């Protein structure tokens, strides 16, 4: 593109750190000093601004849209509605059921209805307000538990069921001497990434479009954009812009098609950038869940059966609800051994905001229920809450509830023992109110404060499951530049803050022995890297980069073999040298390569997974499992219902820590996010309307809410995974919240069957 | 939208009179949010940030005159001894950045029932000093200043010059409930001040009625009980039953609502607990000072 744009991402080069080192993030200093270019900083001198008009109603029929007034606003360059979508007016991750712009119906508050482009964002917003939409408001279904009632309004034809997962294993009328049960409810959590949705679409001379956007998976975006624009992939090119967090909230499209439509219509670059309020309407959230759990056990605490029924509120469109149902079902009883199981999980449509991917993906909701119930069981049989989990915890070689063999480390008992043995924090110092519940709110000087301790353990699938053909592509190039060996690694796999850039570099350095590794900007000119989600990128893109490096190495040694007249099998590539079997230097890389570059592209797959049986839910559904345990210590002001988390310690098996600092960072962040759901994070939705779309009233933990953590990392290599790695990002989000909730229950003696736990739940007022 | 930027108090008052459509802005921590969300679109912004008279405080004859433009950060740093209740409230405002920008004058101008400065001003018996070009200045007791949800007693041509707060003659406390431990808007808040010099008790309630308000009945009750039990002289321990009864009366003075931040019942309950604890701490401080 001919451009004065300040948008082209720069390549990244650093020269230190192999796998196992804590290589410094190239974006770290920039982010801390405020210089990192996020997608919201995208700029083009000729750009106009796009805004979205959204539905104020959870459910309505659109009778008519009149854009006449909006078009008369000076500065407006385009106003688009559903009629202007040239391809299919539909997108979606699993099912294309969501209109790019609503045509006949709106199905949730905030659904996009029209677009405006103007020379200033404020002009565009004002013009959007002058679009007249004639709505016929329709009855809405906003209680997921009622969504499948025969008289419930249908959000879609033929009905409101997205997926029913049915899992049956073992004796179906089991009897057990000890039975515990509970109902649990989980509120709607937001990903609350700090960089709202943003992108810049630039029309190209070939009639296509270049889109710079913050996302989690460039190629799945590209596929959906092409469908809506009616264009082939070569005309729709995507480049990853600076991503300010994702957590699943960027798996679905947001500004993508809208910005491209406006750019193609106006012939100008179009920037779209949501504010915080719009962001709450502009991405999917974590599914609210209604869970009914029952466990039967022997008198000694050994589990006999588990029986669950779960309803997940999918909101108005399918998004990834079916896959979330898959996780909530196949993993929904936690990392325990159950002889008999009966599980039913329902994902349903409602007229609430669409829900989809968020870190932990169906396991988070389930873990609150199964961990609360394990505590109940411990109390019922009279044994320790750690011991009950160790007694029933999975071990390598066990079958999980879908009948899949856990064929690598499953250190449930050990992880629990580690956190149980960590030193406990001292009593809080009442002379520093920041250490007490309520902190500088000055609500207690120690009065009413009771300490509680809680434990939780989880396991989470890594990668995509149930037969999905999941792969990652990597291109690695090796050449001499300025007398130095330089590797360039090119993948389309999104760096969203998790640290993939350093992982790619560390693998190249390790495999090729080079110091300088250039990371090519992430774009669609190389094959798909798959989604930055499901804790999968270090495993998947890491595996692809490793394989591409191996292919490069083989090609270099083949060349060297030709030059040296020796079999390639006797040669080794060691940095800039070609060595023989006993390490003697035979020639240099420069001599072998000359001015040529060796470049290899590899499409890499994990071992296959399989669909589960529709009647029994049995099957080898998952690639890998990752385990973590948390111990939370809380001080609760039981009179006011305020909580101070004093300690949140954890142990996690990561297989192999490619970048140990980054691993610990993921564990810190994931733990904070899980704790947030336990204590404060909820999108409050009443009758289909979001009541708190702002960081004023959607609260996420501050530094005064999050304690310092003791983090213990185990490295039990998974023999099936590259370097033995195990996904890291999600397990902490799953086990931290239930541990916090358990600690609050321990302090208060209250049942607390809903999260987030609000002060009035503790005080009973 | 015009941007008016007076550099003196008299110029500010003239502009205020000339431009009734102008919205005064100090730290901007409320106003800019309103503008950014397009909730307000005033004809002009009247920036008071360059009016030197507003940015100072002075103490004279037991009264602190706090210029309307003094930010919370300075209240915390410089006025903790004279205005302890207000300083404690200032500590709970937003983040460090917000406390550098936000002002007590701005809190009064916005007159939100959730404004953190209001309860300690009510408890201390503060007076808001307002002025117009036409009529000069007048005093409005804090208790009469708040007239409705986000409404105050200012005339259209008036600006807030300062708030005059009697320097503390006894212990003061401020407590605020939020559902996280920092950077949170009050679910409910309570301030109390003991005035041993005149054997009186001051209170202020936040986020639990359409306006910030005193709990006048609770004040009179406690002052009377302390008097009849001779506690002002003896400085004996405050009976727990008395603290509890005080808390219940404070709660009874509130008219809270259910909203996304909390339930009416919880707000009432939390006020009774905060008031009981705060007055117990204040009394304990008074005994230690004796």
PDB file of N, CA and C in Angstrom, chain A residues 24 35 165 175 273 275 558 652:
ATOM      1  N   UNK A  24      13.582 -11.674  27.576  1.00  0.00           N
ATOM      2  CA  UNK A  24      12.799 -10.455  27.809  1.00  0.00           C
ATOM      3  C   UNK A  24      11.846 -10.221  26.652  1.00  0.00           C
ATOM      4  N   UNK A  35       4.542   3.454  25.145  1.00  0.00           N
ATOM      5  CA  UNK A  35       4.929   3.685  23.757  1.00  0.00           C
ATOM      6  C   UNK A  35       4.507   2.579  22.802  1.00  0.00           C
ATOM      7  N   UNK A 165     -25.241 -31.707  25.477  1.00  0.00           N
ATOM      8  CA  UNK A 165     -24.218 -32.747  25.614  1.00  0.00           C
ATOM      9  C   UNK A 165     -24.699 -33.751  26.654  1.00  0.00           C
ATOM     10  N   UNK A 175     -26.062 -46.410  43.672  1.00  0.00           N
ATOM     11  CA  UNK A 175     -26.409 -46.089  45.056  1.00  0.00           C
ATOM     12  C   UNK A 175     -25.121 -45.799  45.800  1.00  0.00           C
ATOM     13  N   UNK A 273     -12.850   2.186  16.253  1.00  0.00           N
ATOM     14  CA  UNK A 273     -12.255   1.983  17.560  1.00  0.00           C
ATOM     15  C   UNK A 273     -13.353   2.144  18.603  1.00  0.00           C
ATOM     16  N   UNK A 275     -15.066   2.578  22.266  1.00  0.00           N
ATOM     17  CA  UNK A 275     -14.798   3.019  23.633  1.00  0.00           C
ATOM     18  C   UNK A 275     -15.132   1.887  24.593  1.00  0.00           C
ATOM     19  N   UNK A 558      21.931 -30.881   4.160  1.00  0.00           N
ATOM     20  CA  UNK A 558      21.981 -31.508   2.842  1.00  0.00           C
ATOM     21  C   UNK A 558      22.905 -30.729   1.911  1.00  0.00           C
ATOM     22  N   UNK A 652       1.318 -25.526  39.652  1.00  0.00           N
ATOM     23  CA  UNK A 652       0.818 -25.895  38.325  1.00  0.00           C
ATOM     24  C   UNK A 652       1.892 -26.682  37.596  1.00  0.00           C
TER      25      UNK A 652
END
